Coordinates of C-alpha atoms in Angstrom, one line a residue:
M25 CA 141.7 46.2 151.0
D26 CA 139.2 45.0 148.7
K27 CA 137.3 47.3 146.5
Y28 CA 133.8 46.8 146.5
Y29 CA 131.1 46.7 143.7
L30 CA 127.6 46.0 144.4
A31 CA 125.3 44.1 141.8
I32 CA 121.5 44.7 142.8
D33 CA 120.1 41.7 140.8
I34 CA 116.1 41.4 141.1
G35 CA 114.2 38.8 139.4
A36 CA 110.4 37.8 139.2
S37 CA 110.2 36.5 142.7
S38 CA 113.4 37.9 144.4
G39 CA 116.0 40.3 144.6
R40 CA 119.8 40.2 146.0
H41 CA 122.5 42.6 146.9
I42 CA 125.3 40.7 145.7
L43 CA 129.1 42.5 146.5
G44 CA 131.6 41.6 144.1
S45 CA 135.4 42.2 144.6
A46 CA 138.3 41.4 142.2
R47 CA 141.2 39.2 144.2
D48 CA 144.2 37.1 142.7
G49 CA 142.3 36.9 139.1
K50 CA 139.0 35.9 140.4
I51 CA 135.8 37.6 141.2
I52 CA 134.9 37.2 144.7
L53 CA 130.8 37.3 145.7
E54 CA 129.3 37.9 149.0
E55 CA 125.6 38.1 149.0
L56 CA 124.4 40.5 151.8
Y57 CA 120.9 40.8 151.5
R58 CA 117.8 39.4 149.9
F59 CA 114.0 40.4 149.7
D60 CA 111.4 39.1 148.1
N61 CA 109.5 40.4 144.8
K62 CA 106.1 39.8 144.5
Q63 CA 102.7 40.7 142.1
V64 CA 99.7 42.6 143.6
R65 CA 96.2 43.1 142.0
R66 CA 95.6 46.6 141.5
N67 CA 92.6 48.1 139.5
G68 CA 92.0 45.1 137.8
H69 CA 95.8 44.4 136.7
D70 CA 98.6 42.3 137.9
C71 CA 101.1 44.7 139.0
W72 CA 104.5 45.0 140.5
D73 CA 104.7 46.1 144.2
M74 CA 107.1 49.1 143.3
D75 CA 107.2 50.5 147.0
H76 CA 108.2 47.3 148.4
L77 CA 110.9 46.6 145.9
W78 CA 112.1 50.1 146.8
N79 CA 112.3 49.3 150.2
G80 CA 114.1 46.1 149.5
I81 CA 116.7 48.3 147.3
L82 CA 117.5 50.5 150.5
N83 CA 117.6 48.0 153.0
G84 CA 120.1 46.2 151.1
L85 CA 122.3 49.1 150.6
K86 CA 122.0 49.8 154.7
A87 CA 123.1 46.2 155.0
C88 CA 126.3 47.2 153.3
K89 CA 127.0 49.7 155.9
A90 CA 126.1 47.6 158.4
A91 CA 128.9 45.1 157.5
G92 CA 131.5 47.8 156.8
K93 CA 131.6 47.2 153.0
I94 CA 130.7 50.1 151.5
P95 CA 130.7 49.5 147.5
A96 CA 132.4 52.2 145.1
T97 CA 129.7 51.7 142.3
I98 CA 126.3 50.1 142.3
G99 CA 124.0 48.8 139.4
I100 CA 120.7 47.2 138.9
D101 CA 119.3 44.9 136.7
T102 CA 115.9 43.2 136.2
W103 CA 113.7 41.8 133.8
A104 CA 112.7 43.3 130.8
V105 CA 110.0 44.9 128.7
D106 CA 108.1 46.7 131.9
F107 CA 108.1 50.3 132.8
V108 CA 106.5 53.0 134.4
L109 CA 105.4 56.6 133.3
L110 CA 106.2 59.7 135.3
D111 CA 104.3 62.9 135.3
Q112 CA 105.8 66.4 135.6
K113 CA 106.6 65.9 139.4
N114 CA 108.3 62.5 138.5
K115 CA 105.6 60.6 140.1
I116 CA 104.3 57.3 138.7
I117 CA 101.2 57.7 136.5
G118 CA 98.8 54.6 136.9
D119 CA 100.5 51.2 138.2
A120 CA 103.6 49.3 136.9
V121 CA 101.7 46.5 135.3
A122 CA 103.5 43.2 135.4
Y123 CA 103.9 41.7 131.8
R124 CA 102.0 38.4 132.9
D125 CA 98.9 40.4 132.9
S126 CA 96.2 39.8 130.5
R127 CA 95.9 43.5 129.3
T128 CA 98.0 42.8 126.2
D129 CA 95.8 40.3 124.9
G130 CA 94.7 41.2 121.2
M131 CA 97.2 44.0 121.1
D132 CA 99.0 42.1 118.5
Q133 CA 96.4 42.3 116.2
V134 CA 95.8 46.1 116.5
I135 CA 99.3 46.7 116.1
E136 CA 99.3 44.5 113.0
K137 CA 96.7 46.9 111.1
I138 CA 99.3 49.4 111.5
I139 CA 102.6 47.6 110.7
S140 CA 103.0 44.0 109.2
P141 CA 104.9 41.6 111.4
R142 CA 107.2 41.2 108.7
E143 CA 108.3 44.9 108.6
L144 CA 108.2 45.0 112.6
Y145 CA 110.6 42.3 112.8
A146 CA 112.7 43.8 109.6
R147 CA 113.2 46.9 111.6
T148 CA 113.7 45.9 115.2
G149 CA 114.5 42.4 115.1
I150 CA 112.7 41.4 118.3
Q151 CA 110.4 38.4 118.6
K152 CA 106.8 38.4 119.1
Q153 CA 106.0 38.2 122.5
P154 CA 102.7 39.0 123.9
F155 CA 104.1 40.9 126.7
N156 CA 106.7 43.2 124.6
T157 CA 106.5 46.9 125.5
I158 CA 104.9 47.9 122.3
Y159 CA 102.0 46.0 123.1
Q160 CA 101.7 47.2 126.5
L161 CA 102.0 50.6 125.6
M162 CA 99.2 50.0 123.1
A163 CA 96.9 48.5 125.7
L164 CA 97.6 51.3 128.0
K165 CA 97.0 53.9 125.1
R166 CA 93.4 52.3 124.5
E167 CA 92.5 51.8 128.1
H168 CA 94.1 54.8 129.6
P169 CA 95.1 57.5 127.1
E170 CA 95.1 60.1 129.5
Y171 CA 98.2 58.7 131.0
L172 CA 100.3 58.8 127.9
E173 CA 99.2 62.6 127.6
Q174 CA 100.1 63.3 131.2
A175 CA 103.4 61.5 130.9
E176 CA 106.7 63.5 130.8
S177 CA 109.0 60.1 130.9
L178 CA 108.9 56.5 130.5
L179 CA 111.6 54.4 132.4
M180 CA 112.1 50.6 132.3
I181 CA 112.2 49.2 135.8
P182 CA 115.9 49.2 136.5
D183 CA 116.1 53.1 135.1
Y184 CA 113.3 53.8 137.3
F185 CA 115.1 52.9 140.6
H186 CA 118.7 54.2 139.0
F187 CA 116.6 57.5 138.9
L188 CA 115.3 57.5 142.6
L189 CA 119.0 56.4 143.8
T190 CA 120.5 59.6 141.8
G191 CA 117.6 61.8 140.6
V192 CA 119.3 61.0 137.3
K193 CA 117.2 59.7 134.2
K194 CA 118.8 57.2 131.8
Q195 CA 117.4 55.1 129.0
E196 CA 119.7 51.9 129.2
Y197 CA 120.0 50.5 125.7
T198 CA 119.9 46.7 126.4
N199 CA 116.5 46.9 128.4
A200 CA 115.0 49.5 125.8
T201 CA 115.6 46.8 122.9
S202 CA 112.7 44.8 124.8
T203 CA 110.5 47.3 124.0
N204 CA 110.4 46.2 120.0
L205 CA 110.7 49.9 119.3
I206 CA 114.5 50.4 118.5
D207 CA 116.3 50.5 115.3
A208 CA 118.0 47.0 115.1
R209 CA 121.0 48.4 112.8
K210 CA 120.9 52.1 114.1
N211 CA 120.9 51.1 117.7
I212 CA 118.4 54.2 118.4
W213 CA 114.4 54.6 118.9
D214 CA 112.6 54.1 115.5
F215 CA 110.8 57.3 115.7
D216 CA 109.2 56.3 112.4
L217 CA 107.8 53.5 114.0
I218 CA 107.0 55.4 117.1
K219 CA 105.1 57.9 115.1
K220 CA 103.3 55.3 113.1
L221 CA 102.1 54.1 116.5
N222 CA 101.1 57.5 117.5
F223 CA 103.2 57.0 121.1
P224 CA 104.6 60.2 122.2
E225 CA 107.8 60.9 121.0
K226 CA 109.1 62.8 124.2
L227 CA 109.0 59.7 126.0
F228 CA 111.8 58.2 124.2
Q229 CA 115.1 60.2 125.0
D230 CA 118.8 59.2 124.0
L231 CA 119.9 55.9 125.0
S232 CA 122.8 54.8 127.2
M233 CA 125.2 52.0 127.2
P234 CA 126.2 49.9 129.8
G235 CA 129.0 51.1 131.7
T236 CA 127.6 54.9 131.7
I237 CA 127.7 56.9 134.7
V238 CA 124.3 57.7 136.1
G239 CA 125.4 60.0 138.8
E240 CA 126.2 59.6 142.4
L241 CA 123.9 58.8 145.2
S242 CA 121.7 61.8 145.9
P243 CA 121.8 63.9 149.1
E244 CA 118.6 62.1 150.4
I245 CA 119.8 58.5 149.7
R246 CA 123.2 59.3 151.2
D247 CA 121.6 60.6 154.6
R248 CA 119.2 57.4 154.8
I249 CA 122.1 54.8 154.1
G250 CA 125.2 56.4 155.4
Y251 CA 127.1 56.6 152.5
N252 CA 127.9 57.8 149.1
A253 CA 128.8 55.8 146.0
T254 CA 128.6 56.1 141.9
V255 CA 125.6 54.5 140.2
I256 CA 126.8 52.8 136.8
L257 CA 124.7 51.4 134.2
P258 CA 125.1 47.4 133.8
A259 CA 123.4 45.9 131.3
T260 CA 120.2 46.2 133.0
H261 CA 118.1 43.5 131.1
D262 CA 119.0 40.6 133.4
T263 CA 119.9 38.2 130.6
G264 CA 122.0 40.9 129.0
S265 CA 124.2 40.7 132.2
A266 CA 124.0 36.8 132.4
F267 CA 125.2 36.4 128.8
L268 CA 128.1 38.7 129.9
A269 CA 129.2 36.0 132.7
V270 CA 128.9 32.9 130.4
P271 CA 132.9 31.4 130.5
A272 CA 132.8 29.8 127.1
K273 CA 135.8 28.2 125.9
D274 CA 135.5 29.2 122.2
D275 CA 133.2 31.1 119.9
N276 CA 131.0 27.9 119.1
A277 CA 129.4 27.9 122.2
V278 CA 125.5 28.1 122.7
Y279 CA 124.6 30.2 125.7
L280 CA 121.4 29.2 127.9
S281 CA 120.6 31.8 130.7
S282 CA 118.4 29.5 132.9
G283 CA 115.9 30.7 135.4
T284 CA 112.3 31.5 135.3
W285 CA 112.8 32.0 131.6
S286 CA 115.4 30.0 129.4
L287 CA 117.0 32.2 127.1
L288 CA 118.9 30.0 124.8
G289 CA 121.2 31.6 121.7
V290 CA 124.5 33.0 120.7
E291 CA 126.4 36.4 120.4
N292 CA 126.3 37.9 117.2
E293 CA 128.0 41.1 115.7
K294 CA 125.2 42.1 113.4
P295 CA 121.5 41.3 113.8
I296 CA 119.8 38.7 111.5
T297 CA 116.1 39.8 110.9
T298 CA 115.1 37.7 107.9
E299 CA 111.7 36.2 107.6
E300 CA 113.2 32.8 108.3
S301 CA 114.6 34.4 111.6
R302 CA 111.0 35.8 112.3
A303 CA 109.2 32.5 111.5
Q304 CA 111.6 30.7 113.9
N305 CA 110.9 33.2 116.4
F306 CA 114.5 34.3 117.4
T307 CA 115.1 37.7 118.8
N308 CA 118.0 40.1 118.5
E309 CA 118.5 41.5 121.7
G310 CA 120.9 44.5 122.6
G311 CA 123.9 43.8 124.4
A312 CA 126.7 45.5 125.9
W313 CA 129.2 47.0 123.2
H314 CA 126.5 46.5 120.7
R315 CA 126.9 42.8 120.6
Y316 CA 123.5 41.4 119.9
R317 CA 122.0 38.5 121.8
Y318 CA 120.5 36.0 119.1
L319 CA 118.3 33.9 121.3
K320 CA 114.8 32.2 121.9
N321 CA 113.1 33.1 124.7
I322 CA 111.7 29.6 126.1
M323 CA 109.3 29.3 129.1
G324 CA 111.9 27.9 131.4
L325 CA 111.5 27.3 134.9
W326 CA 108.6 29.2 135.3
M327 CA 106.6 26.0 134.9
I328 CA 108.3 23.9 137.4
Q329 CA 108.0 26.8 140.0
S330 CA 104.5 26.8 139.4
I331 CA 103.8 23.2 139.8
R332 CA 105.6 23.4 143.1
R333 CA 103.4 26.3 144.3
E334 CA 100.3 24.3 143.4
L335 CA 101.5 21.3 145.0
N336 CA 102.5 23.2 148.3
G337 CA 99.5 25.0 148.6
T338 CA 100.7 28.5 148.1
A339 CA 99.0 29.1 144.6
Y340 CA 95.6 30.4 144.9
I341 CA 92.7 30.4 142.3
A342 CA 89.9 32.7 143.2
G343 CA 90.9 32.9 147.1
Q344 CA 91.2 29.0 147.4
K345 CA 94.2 26.8 147.5
S346 CA 95.1 24.8 144.3
K347 CA 93.2 21.7 144.4
Y348 CA 96.5 19.8 144.2
A349 CA 97.8 20.8 147.2
D350 CA 98.4 17.6 149.1
G351 CA 99.6 18.9 152.3
G352 CA 103.1 18.1 151.9
Q353 CA 106.3 20.3 151.2
W354 CA 107.7 19.7 147.9
S355 CA 111.3 20.9 147.4
F356 CA 112.9 21.4 143.9
P357 CA 115.0 17.9 144.4
D358 CA 111.9 16.0 145.4
L359 CA 110.2 17.1 142.1
I360 CA 113.3 16.0 140.5
E361 CA 113.4 12.5 141.8
A362 CA 109.4 12.2 141.0
A363 CA 110.6 12.7 137.4
K364 CA 113.3 10.2 137.3
G365 CA 111.0 7.6 138.8
A366 CA 108.7 8.4 135.4
R367 CA 111.6 8.4 133.3
D368 CA 109.5 6.3 130.5
F369 CA 106.6 8.9 130.4
I370 CA 107.0 10.2 127.0
S371 CA 104.1 12.7 126.3
V372 CA 105.4 16.2 125.3
V373 CA 104.2 19.8 125.3
D374 CA 104.9 23.0 123.3
V375 CA 106.5 24.8 126.4
N376 CA 106.0 28.0 124.5
D377 CA 102.4 28.0 124.2
E378 CA 100.5 30.9 125.8
I379 CA 98.4 28.6 127.7
F380 CA 101.8 28.2 130.0
L381 CA 102.3 32.0 130.5
S382 CA 99.9 32.5 133.4
P383 CA 97.3 29.9 133.6
D384 CA 95.2 29.6 136.8
S385 CA 96.8 26.2 137.2
M386 CA 100.0 24.8 135.7
I387 CA 99.3 21.4 136.2
D388 CA 95.6 21.5 134.3
A389 CA 97.5 23.3 131.3
V390 CA 100.2 20.7 131.3
K391 CA 97.6 17.9 131.4
Y392 CA 95.0 19.9 128.9
A393 CA 97.8 20.3 126.4
C394 CA 98.7 16.5 126.1
E395 CA 94.9 15.5 125.9
K396 CA 94.4 18.2 123.3
T397 CA 97.5 16.7 121.2
G398 CA 96.0 13.1 121.6
Q399 CA 98.6 12.1 124.0
E400 CA 98.8 10.1 127.1
V401 CA 98.0 12.5 129.9
P402 CA 100.1 12.5 133.1
K403 CA 98.3 11.5 136.3
T404 CA 101.2 11.4 138.8
V405 CA 103.6 14.1 139.8
G406 CA 106.6 12.2 138.5
E407 CA 104.7 12.2 135.1
I408 CA 103.8 15.8 135.2
M409 CA 107.3 16.9 136.1
Q410 CA 108.7 14.4 133.4
C411 CA 106.8 15.9 130.9
V412 CA 107.7 19.4 131.9
Y413 CA 111.3 18.3 131.9
L414 CA 111.5 16.3 128.7
S415 CA 109.6 19.5 126.8
L416 CA 112.0 21.7 127.7
S417 CA 115.0 19.7 126.7
M418 CA 113.4 19.0 123.2
C419 CA 112.6 22.7 123.0
Y420 CA 116.2 23.5 123.6
A421 CA 117.4 20.8 121.2
E422 CA 115.0 22.2 118.5
A423 CA 116.0 25.9 119.3
V424 CA 120.0 24.5 118.9
K425 CA 119.0 22.9 115.4
S426 CA 117.3 26.3 114.3
L427 CA 120.5 28.4 115.4
I428 CA 122.8 26.0 113.2
K429 CA 120.2 26.6 110.0
L430 CA 120.0 30.4 110.6
T431 CA 123.7 31.3 111.6
G432 CA 125.4 28.5 109.2
K433 CA 127.7 27.6 112.1
N434 CA 128.0 24.4 114.0
Y435 CA 128.2 24.5 118.1
T436 CA 130.2 22.6 120.1
S437 CA 128.9 22.9 123.8
I438 CA 126.1 24.5 125.7
N439 CA 127.0 26.8 128.7
I440 CA 124.3 27.2 131.1
V441 CA 124.7 29.9 133.6
G442 CA 121.9 31.0 136.4
G443 CA 119.8 29.3 139.2
G444 CA 118.5 26.7 136.6
C445 CA 122.2 25.4 135.9
Q446 CA 122.0 23.7 139.6
D447 CA 119.2 21.3 137.9
M448 CA 121.2 18.5 137.0
Y449 CA 118.6 16.5 135.7
L450 CA 117.5 19.1 133.1
N451 CA 121.2 19.5 132.4
E452 CA 121.7 15.8 131.7
M453 CA 118.4 15.6 129.6
T454 CA 119.6 18.8 127.6
A455 CA 122.9 17.0 126.6
V456 CA 121.4 13.8 125.4
S457 CA 118.5 16.0 123.4
T458 CA 120.8 18.3 121.9
G459 CA 124.0 15.6 121.6
L460 CA 126.1 18.6 123.1
P461 CA 128.0 18.5 126.2
V462 CA 126.7 20.8 128.7
Y463 CA 128.8 23.3 130.9
A464 CA 126.8 24.4 133.8
G465 CA 127.7 27.4 136.0
P466 CA 128.1 29.6 137.4
V467 CA 125.0 30.0 139.5
E468 CA 125.1 33.5 139.8
G469 CA 125.6 34.6 136.3
T470 CA 123.2 37.6 136.1
A471 CA 125.0 39.5 139.2
I472 CA 128.2 38.3 137.9
G473 CA 127.7 39.9 134.5
N474 CA 126.2 43.2 136.2
L475 CA 129.7 43.4 138.3
I476 CA 131.7 42.7 135.1
I477 CA 130.4 46.1 133.7
Q478 CA 131.2 47.8 137.0
M479 CA 134.6 46.2 137.6
I480 CA 135.7 46.9 133.9
F481 CA 134.7 50.4 134.5
G482 CA 136.7 50.4 138.0
G483 CA 139.9 49.2 136.1
E484 CA 139.6 45.5 137.7
F485 CA 139.7 44.1 133.9
D486 CA 140.9 45.3 130.8
T487 CA 138.3 43.4 128.6
L488 CA 135.2 41.5 128.8
Q489 CA 137.4 38.3 127.9
Q490 CA 139.7 39.0 130.7
A491 CA 136.6 39.1 132.9
R492 CA 135.2 35.9 131.4
D493 CA 138.6 34.3 132.0
A494 CA 138.4 35.1 135.9
V495 CA 134.7 33.8 135.7
R496 CA 136.4 30.3 134.6
R497 CA 138.8 30.4 137.1
G498 CA 136.9 31.4 140.3
F499 CA 133.5 29.5 140.0
E500 CA 132.9 25.6 139.5
I501 CA 131.7 24.8 136.2
R502 CA 130.2 21.3 136.1
E503 CA 130.5 19.2 132.6
I504 CA 128.1 16.8 131.4
D505 CA 128.9 14.6 128.5
A506 CA 126.2 13.9 125.8
K507 CA 125.3 10.2 126.3

């Protein structure tokens, strides 16, 4: 009889409950439940609907019971940087503001008056992103200082849901590194930095590594879903989980976790916090077993997803449908075919420009960026999509060149995991732009990485390499040669 492990993988647009089991040296997956994720506007800010997410988590756990497949362990991963504050009664203070909200505008300048960008990077190794937790906390401190005064706990989003399941609070390491408040070499909170910023020290407790037991489900949760299970910390930062699932053949592989964001980089044993690395905006995110994910955050498929919403009339500006809604229903394959039909269009944009982070209209943002740089402005859907695809692939190529220079290593392949690995047009363009063969798969990289930690804890595999070998055997990996 199979022993089941449950990965609850929540991304910016949806959450999935994926059961995993080990059989004949392979990892077997079964998606049992899926629910949507959405942002809501509250008190002038874009926020996560935490009650909606919590109900989705509970309904998926009930689906396991209904299917007669009870997991031995459960782990939740989500995106990084966002958090909740809890009061003395463990109730959320304020709202769970989403990272794309504009409240952090200008907070980098506030922080830079306290600590220079050079020193901050040398201490934490984290690339400057306007939405990093350090900037969110400073924004909160200025807008609602009383929230920080009232708070007894700070929990990143997956830590909060683990707490709701068990009643036990843990601050997991991989997600905590995204706060920009962790000492990159000591792997602990940088309390000297926290004191400089005048953030309440009590909010930052001992860190827990992936594989740590959080606890058993609380009696209340057991009653609601009909069974008990043990909650285990995966790499709760979804990229941390995704990197664990990369079935690279050797140590000279570049990893690319492709989804709403594109996270391109390598695994290192030590952080690289040089001034040159900072100038290239590479980050040293903490991973399982204190590995470092040395990577670059690239805007990713968010641009394509946003364009599709506009064309399909599901994007609203001031309550009105986008002016680009054409009455059709564009699928992702439709957009790919449109791009292929405009292969000769060569205008490119800087996909990491902040104008693409949360624009009212992604299409207008792309057009504006082309016009501003004196390039031909895309007019058709195909030209807009070709511009985005070409820009992404060229950004990947530049990131690989920077990796070679910063690490002193030559790389032999790019291994893509996550939903974006299904976009073969982008894969082909990436192979051409980088001059490296691309290995695409598995699709469910994040959930698999989540499960790998649980399965090692459960004795299915002795080492990470054994688990990665099982990934290579059990999932389709498509190879695209550089042409």
